[in-house]
mmCIF file of C-alpha atoms in Angstrom:
data_model
loop_
_atom_site.group_PDB
_atom_site.id
_atom_site.type_symbol
_atom_site.label_atom_id
_atom_site.label_comp_id
_atom_site.label_asym_id
_atom_site.label_seq_id
_atom_site.Cartn_x
_atom_site.Cartn_y
_atom_site.Cartn_z
ATOM 1 C CA MET A 183 -30.353 7.675 -9.359
ATOM 2 C CA PRO A 184 -28.994 6.058 -12.919
ATOM 3 C CA SER A 185 -25.419 7.264 -13.663
ATOM 4 C CA ALA A 186 -26.762 9.071 -17.033
ATOM 5 C CA ALA A 187 -28.983 11.479 -14.905
ATOM 6 C CA ARG A 188 -26.323 11.802 -12.720
ATOM 7 C CA ARG A 189 -23.899 12.651 -15.358
ATOM 8 C CA PHE A 190 -26.441 15.000 -16.419
ATOM 9 C CA ALA A 191 -26.778 16.763 -13.266
ATOM 10 C CA LEU A 192 -23.342 17.104 -12.469
ATOM 11 C CA ASN A 193 -22.592 18.474 -16.171
ATOM 12 C CA HIS A 194 -25.721 21.116 -15.833
ATOM 13 C CA PRO A 195 -25.995 21.983 -12.768
ATOM 14 C CA HIS A 196 -27.956 25.224 -13.660
ATOM 15 C CA VAL A 197 -31.033 23.538 -15.419
ATOM 16 C CA VAL A 198 -31.249 21.164 -12.856
ATOM 17 C CA ASP A 199 -31.587 23.820 -9.828
ATOM 18 C CA THR A 200 -33.968 25.860 -12.507
ATOM 19 C CA ALA A 201 -36.078 22.390 -12.772
ATOM 20 C CA LEU A 202 -36.106 22.503 -8.895
ATOM 21 C CA LEU A 203 -36.795 25.592 -8.007
ATOM 22 C CA THR A 204 -39.845 25.900 -10.815
ATOM 23 C CA PHE A 205 -40.848 22.842 -8.997
ATOM 24 C CA VAL A 206 -40.963 24.030 -5.989
ATOM 25 C CA LEU A 207 -42.521 27.545 -6.820
ATOM 26 C CA ALA A 208 -45.378 26.000 -8.393
ATOM 27 C CA CYS A 209 -46.060 24.306 -5.229
ATOM 28 C CA VAL A 210 -45.958 27.210 -3.336
ATOM 29 C CA VAL A 211 -48.543 28.821 -6.252
ATOM 30 C CA SER A 212 -50.994 25.926 -5.638
ATOM 31 C CA ALA A 213 -50.824 25.926 -2.319
ATOM 32 C CA SER A 214 -52.082 29.914 -2.232
ATOM 33 C CA PHE A 215 -54.218 29.451 -4.135
ATOM 34 C CA PHE A 216 -55.625 26.252 -3.033
ATOM 35 C CA GLY A 217 -54.279 25.364 0.844
ATOM 36 C CA THR A 218 -56.195 27.416 3.097
ATOM 37 C CA TRP A 219 -58.713 25.988 5.800
ATOM 38 C CA ASP A 220 -62.110 26.846 4.233
ATOM 39 C CA ALA A 221 -62.310 26.955 0.182
ATOM 40 C CA ARG A 222 -66.052 29.249 0.879
ATOM 41 C CA GLU A 223 -63.551 31.997 2.251
ATOM 42 C CA PRO A 224 -60.297 31.604 1.591
ATOM 43 C CA VAL A 225 -57.618 33.765 2.753
ATOM 44 C CA ALA A 226 -55.938 35.667 0.432
ATOM 45 C CA TRP A 227 -53.652 34.388 -1.859
ATOM 46 C CA TRP A 228 -50.615 37.282 -2.060
ATOM 47 C CA PRO A 229 -49.650 36.648 1.202
ATOM 48 C CA GLY A 230 -48.461 32.810 0.608
ATOM 49 C CA LEU A 231 -47.579 33.756 -2.847
ATOM 50 C CA VAL A 232 -44.920 36.349 -0.783
ATOM 51 C CA LEU A 233 -43.751 34.018 1.339
ATOM 52 C CA GLY A 234 -43.323 31.155 -1.906
ATOM 53 C CA VAL A 235 -41.757 33.082 -3.401
ATOM 54 C CA ILE A 236 -38.703 34.859 -0.688
ATOM 55 C CA ALA A 237 -38.500 31.197 0.621
ATOM 56 C CA THR A 238 -37.703 29.839 -2.884
ATOM 57 C CA ALA A 239 -35.173 32.106 -3.462
ATOM 58 C CA ALA A 240 -33.752 31.331 -0.860
ATOM 59 C CA LEU A 241 -32.717 27.760 -1.841
ATOM 60 C CA LEU A 242 -29.806 29.105 -4.717
ATOM 61 C CA TRP A 243 -27.664 29.322 -1.307
ATOM 62 C CA ARG A 244 -28.722 25.547 -0.180
ATOM 63 C CA ARG A 245 -25.012 24.423 -0.764
ATOM 64 C CA THR A 246 -22.957 26.968 0.466
ATOM 65 C CA HIS A 247 -25.108 27.652 3.618
ATOM 66 C CA PRO A 248 -27.864 25.406 4.147
ATOM 67 C CA ARG A 249 -28.189 26.341 8.125
ATOM 68 C CA PRO A 250 -29.381 29.851 6.938
ATOM 69 C CA VAL A 251 -31.508 28.609 4.688
ATOM 70 C CA VAL A 252 -33.346 26.526 6.787
ATOM 71 C CA VAL A 253 -34.090 29.010 9.369
ATOM 72 C CA VAL A 254 -35.610 31.401 6.165
ATOM 73 C CA THR A 255 -37.606 29.371 4.743
ATOM 74 C CA GLY A 256 -38.550 27.465 8.350
ATOM 75 C CA VAL A 257 -39.758 30.866 9.244
ATOM 76 C CA CYS A 258 -41.732 31.850 5.831
ATOM 77 C CA ALA A 259 -43.799 28.159 6.151
ATOM 78 C CA LEU A 260 -44.260 29.123 9.964
ATOM 79 C CA ALA A 261 -45.440 32.458 9.393
ATOM 80 C CA ALA A 262 -48.073 30.461 6.232
ATOM 81 C CA VAL A 263 -49.833 29.015 8.385
ATOM 82 C CA SER A 264 -49.999 31.480 11.762
ATOM 83 C CA VAL A 265 -51.877 33.387 8.269
ATOM 84 C CA GLY A 266 -54.111 30.354 7.587
ATOM 85 C CA TYR A 267 -53.292 28.376 5.119
ATOM 86 C CA LEU A 268 -52.932 24.183 5.522
ATOM 87 C CA PRO A 269 -49.425 23.127 6.683
ATOM 88 C CA THR A 270 -49.821 20.858 3.362
ATOM 89 C CA MET A 271 -46.289 19.334 1.367
ATOM 90 C CA LEU A 272 -46.746 21.669 -1.186
ATOM 91 C CA LEU A 273 -47.110 24.353 1.322
ATOM 92 C CA LEU A 274 -43.705 22.810 3.390
ATOM 93 C CA ALA A 275 -42.310 22.261 -0.058
ATOM 94 C CA PRO A 276 -39.072 24.815 0.470
ATOM 95 C CA VAL A 277 -38.478 23.573 3.532
ATOM 96 C CA MET A 278 -38.575 20.082 3.183
ATOM 97 C CA VAL A 279 -35.639 20.663 -0.220
ATOM 98 C CA ALA A 280 -33.744 22.708 2.569
ATOM 99 C CA LEU A 281 -34.278 20.341 5.208
ATOM 100 C CA PHE A 282 -33.112 17.618 2.494
ATOM 101 C CA TRP A 283 -29.192 19.457 1.787
ATOM 102 C CA LEU A 284 -28.900 20.467 5.885
ATOM 103 C CA ALA A 285 -29.296 16.641 6.376
ATOM 104 C CA LEU A 286 -27.054 15.811 2.716
ATOM 105 C CA LEU A 287 -24.534 18.230 3.814
ATOM 106 C CA ASP A 288 -24.047 18.892 7.422
ATOM 107 C CA GLU A 289 -23.908 16.746 10.555
ATOM 108 C CA ARG A 290 -26.891 13.922 11.376
ATOM 109 C CA ARG A 291 -27.160 15.355 14.927
ATOM 110 C CA THR A 292 -27.489 19.201 12.998
ATOM 111 C CA ALA A 293 -30.432 18.406 10.633
ATOM 112 C CA HIS A 294 -32.374 16.395 13.109
ATOM 113 C CA LEU A 295 -32.372 19.658 15.502
ATOM 114 C CA PHE A 296 -33.239 21.557 13.070
ATOM 115 C CA GLY A 297 -36.344 19.019 11.797
ATOM 116 C CA LEU A 298 -37.524 18.589 15.319
ATOM 117 C CA GLY A 299 -37.368 22.284 16.411
ATOM 118 C CA LEU A 300 -38.973 23.484 13.140
ATOM 119 C CA VAL A 301 -41.968 20.410 14.255
ATOM 120 C CA VAL A 302 -42.127 21.191 17.511
ATOM 121 C CA VAL A 303 -42.784 24.988 16.867
ATOM 122 C CA MET A 304 -44.965 24.350 13.936
ATOM 123 C CA VAL A 305 -47.640 21.353 15.443
ATOM 124 C CA PRO A 306 -48.706 23.774 18.016
ATOM 125 C CA ILE A 307 -49.149 27.071 15.870
ATOM 126 C CA GLY A 308 -51.478 24.285 13.727
ATOM 127 C CA VAL A 309 -53.496 23.185 17.113
ATOM 128 C CA LEU A 310 -54.664 26.418 17.608
ATOM 129 C CA GLN A 311 -55.281 27.658 14.137
ATOM 130 C CA ALA A 312 -56.902 24.125 13.987
ATOM 131 C CA PRO A 313 -60.086 25.199 16.055
ATOM 132 C CA ARG A 314 -60.223 28.694 14.632
ATOM 133 C CA TYR A 315 -61.126 27.494 11.287
ATOM 134 C CA GLY A 316 -63.286 23.865 12.558
ATOM 135 C CA GLY A 317 -60.410 21.673 11.297
ATOM 136 C CA GLY A 318 -58.860 18.535 12.077
ATOM 137 C CA PHE A 319 -56.227 18.099 14.331
ATOM 138 C CA ILE A 320 -54.523 14.675 12.201
ATOM 139 C CA ILE A 321 -53.402 17.694 8.668
ATOM 140 C CA VAL A 322 -51.915 19.670 11.660
ATOM 141 C CA THR A 323 -49.761 17.099 13.365
ATOM 142 C CA LEU A 324 -48.887 14.171 11.549
ATOM 143 C CA ASN A 325 -48.958 16.034 8.533
ATOM 144 C CA PRO A 326 -45.972 18.312 8.991
ATOM 145 C CA ALA A 327 -44.235 16.028 11.112
ATOM 146 C CA LEU A 328 -44.076 13.542 8.276
ATOM 147 C CA ALA A 329 -43.200 16.339 5.719
ATOM 148 C CA LEU A 330 -40.406 18.019 7.409
ATOM 149 C CA LEU A 331 -38.994 14.543 8.981
ATOM 150 C CA LEU A 332 -39.182 12.725 6.058
ATOM 151 C CA PRO A 333 -36.130 14.741 3.982
ATOM 152 C CA VAL A 334 -34.317 14.883 6.698
ATOM 153 C CA ALA A 335 -34.245 11.008 7.659
ATOM 154 C CA TRP A 336 -34.141 10.593 2.970
ATOM 155 C CA GLY A 337 -31.209 12.949 3.521
ATOM 156 C CA SER A 338 -29.499 11.021 6.272
ATOM 157 C CA ALA A 339 -29.453 7.901 4.524
ATOM 158 C CA LEU A 340 -27.723 9.123 1.299
ATOM 159 C CA ARG A 341 -25.088 11.202 3.397
ATOM 160 C CA LEU A 342 -24.593 7.580 4.633
ATOM 161 C CA ARG A 343 -24.687 5.763 1.629
ATOM 162 C CA ARG A 344 -22.392 8.376 -0.268
ATOM 163 C CA ALA A 345 -19.393 8.119 2.694
ATOM 164 C CA PHE A 346 -19.811 4.418 2.966
ATOM 165 C CA THR A 347 -19.198 4.290 -0.989
ATOM 166 C CA ASP A 348 -16.363 6.664 -0.556
ATOM 167 C CA SER A 349 -14.968 4.490 2.339
ATOM 168 C CA LEU A 350 -14.911 1.613 -0.921
ATOM 169 C CA ARG A 351 -13.949 3.771 -3.319
ATOM 170 C CA ALA A 352 -11.045 5.034 -0.645
ATOM 171 C CA ARG A 353 -10.621 1.190 0.241
ATOM 172 C CA ALA A 354 -10.000 0.249 -3.494
ATOM 173 C CA GLU A 355 -6.949 2.845 -3.757
ATOM 174 C CA HIS A 356 -5.568 2.149 -0.940
ATOM 175 C CA ALA A 357 -5.094 -1.445 -1.913
ATOM 176 C CA GLU A 358 -4.397 -0.790 -5.434
ATOM 177 C CA ARG A 359 -1.691 1.730 -4.239
ATOM 178 C CA THR A 360 -0.411 -1.361 -1.305
ATOM 179 C CA ARG A 361 -0.474 -3.980 -4.585
ATOM 180 C CA GLU A 362 1.605 -1.694 -6.188
ATOM 181 C CA GLU A 363 4.400 -0.705 -3.282
ATOM 182 C CA GLU A 364 4.293 -4.608 -2.586
ATOM 183 C CA ALA A 365 5.065 -5.498 -6.147
ATOM 184 C CA LEU A 366 7.496 -2.914 -6.550
ATOM 185 C CA ARG A 367 9.162 -4.000 -2.980
ATOM 186 C CA ARG A 368 9.555 -7.435 -4.520
ATOM 187 C CA VAL A 369 10.939 -6.107 -7.808
ATOM 188 C CA ALA A 370 14.238 -3.957 -5.473
ATOM 189 C CA GLU A 371 15.057 -6.862 -3.402
ATOM 190 C CA GLU A 372 14.887 -9.654 -6.572
ATOM 191 C CA ARG A 373 16.979 -7.047 -8.231
ATOM 192 C CA VAL A 374 19.011 -6.975 -4.897
ATOM 193 C CA ARG A 375 19.711 -10.708 -4.694
ATOM 194 C CA ILE A 376 20.575 -11.165 -8.565
ATOM 195 C CA ALA A 377 22.907 -8.358 -7.539
ATOM 196 C CA ARG A 378 24.177 -10.302 -4.959
ATOM 197 C CA GLU A 379 24.610 -13.379 -6.653
ATOM 198 C CA LEU A 380 26.363 -11.953 -9.282
ATOM 199 C CA HIS A 381 29.139 -9.887 -6.977
ATOM 200 C CA ASP A 382 29.990 -13.660 -5.177
ATOM 201 C CA VAL A 383 30.087 -15.277 -8.959
ATOM 202 C CA VAL A 384 32.373 -12.871 -10.759
ATOM 203 C CA ALA A 385 34.070 -12.012 -7.511
ATOM 204 C CA HIS A 386 35.261 -15.695 -6.857
ATOM 205 C CA HIS A 387 35.838 -17.103 -9.948
ATOM 206 C CA LEU A 388 37.745 -13.895 -11.357
ATOM 207 C CA THR A 389 39.985 -13.872 -8.065
ATOM 208 C CA LEU A 390 40.964 -17.587 -8.380
ATOM 209 C CA ALA A 391 41.385 -17.379 -12.033
ATOM 210 C CA ASN A 392 43.494 -14.450 -11.681
ATOM 211 C CA ALA A 393 45.361 -16.225 -9.459
ATOM 212 C CA GLN A 394 45.898 -19.681 -11.588
ATOM 213 C CA ALA A 395 47.272 -16.527 -14.229
ATOM 214 C CA ILE A 396 50.169 -15.387 -12.197
ATOM 215 C CA THR A 397 51.554 -18.688 -10.682
ATOM 216 C CA ALA A 398 50.872 -19.461 -14.257
ATOM 217 C CA ALA A 399 52.906 -17.676 -15.673
ATOM 218 C CA HIS A 400 55.531 -17.119 -12.776
ATOM 219 C CA LEU A 401 55.966 -21.239 -13.127
ATOM 220 C CA ILE A 402 55.711 -21.729 -17.354
ATOM 221 C CA ARG A 403 59.672 -21.243 -17.395
ATOM 222 C CA ASN A 404 60.651 -23.394 -13.887
ATOM 223 C CA ASP A 405 57.869 -25.768 -13.929
ATOM 224 C CA PRO A 406 56.141 -26.058 -17.311
ATOM 225 C CA GLN A 407 54.230 -29.345 -16.260
ATOM 226 C CA GLN A 408 52.788 -27.556 -12.935
ATOM 227 C CA ALA A 409 51.893 -24.421 -15.233
ATOM 228 C CA GLU A 410 50.383 -26.904 -17.593
ATOM 229 C CA GLN A 411 48.088 -28.287 -14.768
ATOM 230 C CA LEU A 412 47.062 -24.228 -13.486
ATOM 231 C CA LEU A 413 45.714 -23.527 -16.978
ATOM 232 C CA THR A 414 44.191 -26.258 -17.187
ATOM 233 C CA GLY A 415 42.342 -25.901 -13.818
ATOM 234 C CA LEU A 416 42.225 -21.888 -15.363
ATOM 235 C CA SER A 417 39.782 -23.311 -18.357
ATOM 236 C CA GLY A 418 37.533 -25.265 -15.957
ATOM 237 C CA THR A 419 37.167 -22.007 -13.549
ATOM 238 C CA THR A 420 36.236 -20.034 -16.290
ATOM 239 C CA ALA A 421 33.848 -22.692 -17.773
ATOM 240 C CA THR A 422 32.214 -22.967 -14.066
ATOM 241 C CA ALA A 423 32.171 -18.704 -13.557
ATOM 242 C CA LEU A 424 30.427 -18.760 -17.217
ATOM 243 C CA ARG A 425 27.852 -21.716 -16.317
ATOM 244 C CA GLU A 426 27.030 -19.631 -13.256
ATOM 245 C CA LEU A 427 26.753 -16.521 -14.203
ATOM 246 C CA LYS A 428 24.499 -17.898 -17.460
ATOM 247 C CA ALA A 429 22.588 -19.681 -14.649
ATOM 248 C CA THR A 430 22.389 -15.890 -12.887
ATOM 249 C CA VAL A 431 21.220 -13.875 -15.722
ATOM 250 C CA GLY A 432 19.051 -16.294 -16.705
ATOM 251 C CA LEU A 433 16.928 -15.807 -13.004
ATOM 252 C CA LEU A 434 15.769 -12.162 -15.397
ATOM 253 C CA ARG A 435 14.487 -13.502 -18.951
ATOM 254 C CA ARG A 436 10.748 -14.382 -18.966
ATOM 255 C CA PRO A 437 10.025 -17.810 -19.149
ATOM 256 C CA GLU A 438 9.282 -18.125 -22.326
ATOM 257 C CA ASP A 439 12.708 -16.910 -23.596
ATOM 258 C CA SER A 440 14.345 -19.508 -21.657
ATOM 259 C CA ASP A 441 16.428 -21.230 -23.978
ATOM 260 C CA SER A 442 17.851 -23.958 -21.656
ATOM 261 C CA PRO A 443 16.807 -25.123 -18.346
ATOM 262 C CA LEU A 444 19.022 -23.081 -15.567
ATOM 263 C CA GLN A 445 21.493 -24.466 -13.841
ATOM 264 C CA PRO A 446 21.222 -26.151 -9.688
ATOM 265 C CA ALA A 447 22.170 -23.436 -7.164
ATOM 266 C CA PRO A 448 25.496 -23.837 -5.887
ATOM 267 C CA LYS A 449 25.147 -26.222 -2.277
ATOM 268 C CA LEU A 450 27.241 -27.392 1.202
ATOM 269 C CA GLU A 451 27.866 -30.282 -1.142
ATOM 270 C CA GLN A 452 30.438 -28.271 -4.089
ATOM 271 C CA LEU A 453 32.683 -27.046 -0.767
ATOM 272 C CA PRO A 454 35.578 -30.095 -1.882
ATOM 273 C CA THR A 455 35.570 -28.669 -5.517
ATOM 274 C CA MET A 456 35.533 -24.869 -4.246
ATOM 275 C CA VAL A 457 38.366 -25.892 -1.867
ATOM 276 C CA ALA A 458 40.411 -27.763 -4.466
ATOM 277 C CA ALA A 459 40.289 -25.044 -7.298
ATOM 278 C CA LEU A 460 41.214 -22.570 -4.471
ATOM 279 C CA ALA A 461 44.390 -25.136 -3.750
ATOM 280 C CA THR A 462 45.698 -24.635 -7.396
ATOM 281 C CA THR A 463 45.749 -20.782 -6.417
ATOM 282 C CA GLY A 464 48.578 -21.736 -3.811
ATOM 283 C CA LEU A 465 45.671 -21.230 -0.338
ATOM 284 C CA ASP A 466 45.679 -24.212 1.520
ATOM 285 C CA VAL A 467 41.929 -24.602 2.925
ATOM 286 C CA THR A 468 40.744 -27.163 5.783
ATOM 287 C CA VAL A 469 37.188 -27.794 6.259
ATOM 288 C CA THR A 470 36.307 -29.075 9.590
ATOM 289 C CA THR A 471 32.873 -30.048 10.580
ATOM 290 C CA GLU A 472 31.202 -31.021 14.306
ATOM 291 C CA GLY A 473 28.156 -32.346 14.952
ATOM 292 C CA GLU A 474 25.938 -34.115 13.414
ATOM 293 C CA PRO A 475 25.336 -32.674 9.271
ATOM 294 C CA GLY A 476 20.988 -32.167 8.780
ATOM 295 C CA PRO A 477 19.497 -31.515 5.610
ATOM 296 C CA LEU A 478 19.346 -27.688 5.327
ATOM 297 C CA SER A 479 16.812 -25.619 3.267
ATOM 298 C CA PRO A 480 17.595 -24.720 -0.289
ATOM 299 C CA ALA A 481 17.958 -20.971 1.045
ATOM 300 C CA VAL A 482 20.498 -21.706 3.455
ATOM 301 C CA ASP A 483 22.355 -24.381 1.489
ATOM 302 C CA LEU A 484 23.309 -21.491 -1.177
ATOM 303 C CA THR A 485 23.522 -18.522 1.581
ATOM 304 C CA ALA A 486 26.264 -20.842 3.479
ATOM 305 C CA PHE A 487 27.943 -21.555 0.421
ATOM 306 C CA ARG A 488 27.916 -18.156 -0.954
ATOM 307 C CA ILE A 489 29.071 -16.908 2.553
ATOM 308 C CA ILE A 490 32.038 -19.106 2.551
ATOM 309 C CA GLN A 491 33.168 -18.369 -0.741
ATOM 310 C CA GLU A 492 33.202 -15.107 -0.533
ATOM 311 C CA ALA A 493 35.276 -15.248 2.542
ATOM 312 C CA LEU A 494 37.280 -17.438 1.011
ATOM 313 C CA THR A 495 37.812 -15.387 -1.569
ATOM 314 C CA ASN A 496 38.351 -12.323 0.570
ATOM 315 C CA VAL A 497 41.587 -14.642 2.461
ATOM 316 C CA SER A 498 42.542 -15.362 -1.362
ATOM 317 C CA LYS A 499 42.870 -11.871 -2.602
ATOM 318 C CA HIS A 500 43.628 -9.535 0.525
ATOM 319 C CA ALA A 501 44.741 -11.704 3.757
ATOM 320 C CA GLY A 502 48.214 -12.960 2.146
ATOM 321 C CA THR A 503 48.172 -16.269 4.000
ATOM 322 C CA PRO A 504 48.780 -19.981 2.516
ATOM 323 C CA THR A 505 46.090 -21.480 4.771
ATOM 324 C CA ALA A 506 43.025 -20.690 5.892
ATOM 325 C CA GLN A 507 40.067 -22.923 7.797
ATOM 326 C CA VAL A 508 36.111 -23.339 7.370
ATOM 327 C CA THR A 509 34.546 -25.217 10.479
ATOM 328 C CA LEU A 510 30.807 -26.038 10.445
ATOM 329 C CA THR A 511 29.191 -26.362 13.097
ATOM 330 C CA TYR A 512 25.438 -28.513 13.274
ATOM 331 C CA THR A 513 23.215 -28.202 16.429
ATOM 332 C CA ASP A 514 19.612 -28.853 16.462
ATOM 333 C CA ASP A 515 18.434 -25.652 14.595
ATOM 334 C CA ILE A 516 21.442 -23.820 14.117
ATOM 335 C CA LEU A 517 24.567 -23.858 11.552
ATOM 336 C CA LYS A 518 27.714 -22.039 12.922
ATOM 337 C CA ILE A 519 29.717 -21.062 10.009
ATOM 338 C CA GLU A 520 33.374 -20.159 10.808
ATOM 339 C CA ILE A 521 35.919 -19.140 8.328
ATOM 340 C CA SER A 522 39.783 -17.642 9.373
ATOM 341 C CA ASN A 523 42.856 -17.100 8.703
ATOM 342 C CA LYS A 524 45.970 -16.541 10.587
ATOM 343 C CA LEU A 525 48.121 -13.470 10.093
ATOM 344 C CA GLY A 526 49.478 -12.662 6.535
ATOM 345 C CA HIS A 527 51.658 -10.198 5.143
ATOM 346 C CA ARG A 528 49.343 -7.988 3.308
ATOM 347 C CA VAL A 529 47.243 -8.735 6.370
ATOM 348 C CA ALA A 530 46.462 -5.113 6.490
ATOM 349 C CA THR A 531 45.643 -4.607 3.207
ATOM 350 C CA ALA A 532 43.506 -7.522 3.968
ATOM 351 C CA SER A 533 41.802 -5.559 6.997
ATOM 352 C CA ALA A 534 40.834 -2.500 4.797
ATOM 353 C CA ALA A 535 39.434 -4.079 1.582
ATOM 354 C CA ALA A 536 37.178 -5.867 3.642
ATOM 355 C CA ASN A 537 35.807 -3.129 5.415
ATOM 356 C CA SER A 538 35.716 -1.103 2.847
ATOM 357 C CA GLY A 539 34.554 -3.441 0.250
ATOM 358 C CA PHE A 540 30.742 -5.476 -0.327
ATOM 359 C CA GLY A 541 31.833 -8.173 0.238
ATOM 360 C CA LEU A 542 31.343 -7.779 3.687
ATOM 361 C CA ILE A 543 28.050 -6.661 3.308
ATOM 362 C CA SER A 544 26.842 -9.151 0.657
ATOM 363 C CA MET A 545 27.678 -11.995 3.219
ATOM 364 C CA ARG A 546 25.710 -9.646 6.139
ATOM 365 C CA GLU A 547 22.870 -9.403 4.044
ATOM 366 C CA ARG A 548 22.848 -12.986 2.855
ATOM 367 C CA ALA A 549 22.994 -13.981 6.795
ATOM 368 C CA LEU A 550 20.465 -11.716 7.765
ATOM 369 C CA SER A 551 18.006 -12.678 4.906
ATOM 370 C CA THR A 552 17.038 -16.286 6.040
ATOM 371 C CA GLY A 553 16.996 -14.796 9.339
ATOM 372 C CA GLY A 554 20.391 -15.734 10.509
ATOM 373 C CA ARG A 555 23.152 -13.398 12.226
ATOM 374 C CA PHE A 556 26.697 -12.604 10.979
ATOM 375 C CA THR A 557 29.644 -10.770 12.670
ATOM 376 C CA ALA A 558 33.211 -10.609 11.306
ATOM 377 C CA GLY A 559 36.402 -8.630 12.056
ATOM 378 C CA PRO A 560 39.942 -9.213 13.517
ATOM 379 C CA ARG A 561 41.458 -12.001 14.926
ATOM 380 C CA PRO A 562 43.714 -11.143 17.990
ATOM 381 C CA ASP A 563 47.176 -12.935 16.575
ATOM 382 C CA GLY A 564 45.949 -10.569 13.811
ATOM 383 C CA GLY A 565 44.188 -12.736 11.321
ATOM 384 C CA TYR A 566 40.363 -12.318 10.046
ATOM 385 C CA THR A 567 37.392 -14.249 11.079
ATOM 386 C CA VAL A 568 34.449 -14.448 9.502
ATOM 387 C CA ILE A 569 31.357 -16.159 12.280
ATOM 388 C CA ALA A 570 27.790 -16.655 10.225
ATOM 389 C CA GLU A 571 24.584 -18.905 12.150
ATOM 390 C CA LEU A 572 21.909 -19.792 10.163
ATOM 391 C CA PRO A 573 18.790 -21.676 10.606
ATOM 392 C CA LEU A 574 18.954 -25.202 9.536
ATOM 393 C CA HIS A 575 14.869 -24.611 8.033
ATOM 394 C CA PHE A 576 14.172 -21.664 6.462
#
């Protein structure tokens, strides 16, 4: 059905029903006057007209009660054929419409049973009537069979087509919802990643700057030269923090809003710079490499650097110890990172802060995001150890 006609039918159902019933009634009236076996001695017109009006009126309930409507129209058609009317399509118009709607609204098996049942009953009645009036057998066999089975096939085909169209529409809606959910999920993951980067950058550099400032304030009277060196390092620390913050926040910009190229992500090759900066705060970090260092994927390289940075920041803030050890162990496919410190005078505070803050959560999420593993906990001697195992390639 064309879209315009379909819209008209949906918006004006009463007009469509009136037109259909008028057409069906016209068919029945024609069959009542002209559809008899013998034109010279026709059957009275009024039985066929009465039966046709009853069958046509029953079609008003074809959408809500398709099965009873088929029964009523079928009985009227059988009665008309028994009286002596020819089983033409004009006479069978009401039951044809009823069968079509039954096939469209009900199960296919039900429509087939009703259609075949009417054929099985009507054909023998017509065969018995044919010798009485001297008619041919084709009109009482093939004609009612086609008239009753064609609307069933048509309605079933239309029902399958609608089901297929609804399935395609449902799949399209599901795909659209899936795309939206995937987009939201990626946005959430990107927000978490940027938040993690901001946390690591701010926590590390502000902790380092705070330690440098406190130490410089303490030495400014007794050792001005050392205090000056610390303040110079403080300037470098804040400049590095600003660069990394600019690079991280730059991820939120649109490409057309970028005024300058973004800074490259930190890598393990920048570990000596971090160790040197921590040394100015009084934390002596020893880095040991075991195995043959291999190339790392960018994600693993950044993750390794951030985990070490966060762990050493926690040591500097909470552990109260002047030393820390970083061990990098390379195997064929795993990079194992171990950061440990011995017992310090603030170790209890360190453990509490590490377990209650976001540092461990951030490190664990970073390790898991690359397919690695992460563990952290107190050492038997009272210190603290952080261990991350990362795949070399991710």
